[in-house]
Amino acid sequence: MEGLMERFLRYVAVDTQANFESEACPSTAGQLDLARMLEKELQELGLADVTLDDYGYVMARLPKNTDKDVPAIGFLAHLDTAAEFNGKQIKPQLVYAYNGDDIVLNEGLGITFSPSSYPNLSNYIGKTLVLTDGTTLLGVDDKAGIAEIMTAMDYLMRHPEILHGEIMVAFSPDEEIGRGPLLFDVEKFGAQFAYTLDGGPLGEFQYENFNAASAVITFKGNNIHPGHAKDIMVSALDRAMEFHGCLPKFQQPQYTSGYEGYYHLMNFNGDVEAARLVYYIRDFCKTGFEARKSYMKKVAEELGKSYGADQVKLDIKDVYYNMRQLMVEGSPLLEIPLSAMKNLGISPVITPIRGGTDGAQLSYKGLLTPNLFIGGENFHGKYEFAALEDMEMAAWVIVEIAKLYESL
C-alpha cells in the first residue's frame, strides 16, 4: 500500500524509547516528537477532530460516510519502544526476496541473524524484510502498528466509495512501561469498540493476556573495608541473591510458554550497602496470579525475620488484568476481525498475549480492545524484524474491518 514503508522508516527514526525511572508522561521527550509528527500528518490527511494533549495522546476521527447506524470503532497503537533495549539511532536495513540464508546484520561486530537460531525466520522466504543493524531494536513494536493505521486511514480517505461508520484513531505513550492507558480519555475517544495494532506475525488475533504486577525489593546491608569485614560486613547483594534463589528457577520466561506464568527479574543493581531487584509477575489465571504475589511476599517476610524487618522492603503493584473475562465469544468484536482476515485469504491464529497491551487496561476502563497482528517478530531486541507484505496485510485488515462493521 502506497506510503506504508516510507511512513514506517520515518517513524522508527524518532527515538521514543520509554523510561521506567521517569515520572513524567510521556516518560521521554522523543515520544512527544513523534506525537507532533503524527498530529500534523493526520491533519494533512484530512481527518477530523485531530488533537494532541500535553501528555502525548494523539486522537483523530474519520467521519462516517454511510447513512446506516454503525458502531464507532477505534484503532490504536503506541508511540514508545521498549525501555530495556537500545532504541536510539536505529539504522534499518532491507532484504528483498529473502532466500532463507543467514543474514549478516553487522559484519564489523560479527552479528548474524540465522534461521538455525530463530526458526521463525524461515517463514518469511520470498518476502521483503526490514531488520536492524544489530546494535538496536527496530521499533516494529509498535511503529509498524502506527504506520498501518495511518496508511489505512489514508486509503479510506482516498476511496470514499468504501462505506464505513465513524473510525477513531489514537496513538498513546508509554505502553512498554505499563502506563499507556492511565491518562487515556475513553469518553473523548468516542469509540464503542477498538483494536490495538500491537500483535506479532501474520494472522495473529488476541483477546486474552497475562494478569500483571511489578515488584520492587530492596535490601539493606552494611559496608566496611573488606580487610576489617569479619563479623561486621553485611552484603545487601548476598541478601538479594538469596531472595532470587528462593523463587522457582524454571518459572522464568526462558523456561515457559503458552499459558504458563513466570517471575521475571528485570533489573538487579546495588552494592554491599544497598541492593534493589525489579520483577515482572505474570499469570493468565487470577488464582495463580494471586498465589505468585503471595509467595513473593512470604519469601520477603521470612528473610525479614532473619535479617530484621527493616532490612527488606517489598513493594508489589498490580499493572493490568486479563481482558479475556470481559470478552463475549461470538460477538462482532471478535468475529469481524476473523471474517476480515478470511476475506483477505489470511488464516487467523488466535493466541494468548504473553505480555501486555494497552487493550487490557482499556478493556477494564470500558473500551473492549482486542489485539491485531502487525507483521513482525522478535520484539525488544536486535533481531526484531518485520515483513513488508505482512504489514500491508495488516493495513488491509483495518480497511476490511471497517467495511464489515458497515455491512452489519
Short mmCIF file of N, CA, C and O in Angstrom, two decimals, residues 81 298 341:
data_model
loop_
_atom_site.label_atom_id
_atom_site.label_comp_id
_atom_site.label_asym_id
_atom_site.label_seq_id
_atom_site.Cartn_x
_atom_site.Cartn_y
_atom_site.Cartn_z
N THR A 81 9.01 2.73 22.34
CA THR A 81 9.67 1.44 22.16
C THR A 81 10.16 0.96 23.52
O THR A 81 10.15 1.69 24.50
N LYS A 298 5.69 -13.91 51.01
CA LYS A 298 6.10 -14.87 52.03
C LYS A 298 7.63 -14.96 52.11
O LYS A 298 8.21 -14.97 53.22
N MET A 341 -9.98 -11.25 8.05
CA MET A 341 -8.78 -11.98 7.64
C MET A 341 -9.11 -13.04 6.62
O MET A 341 -8.41 -13.18 5.60
#
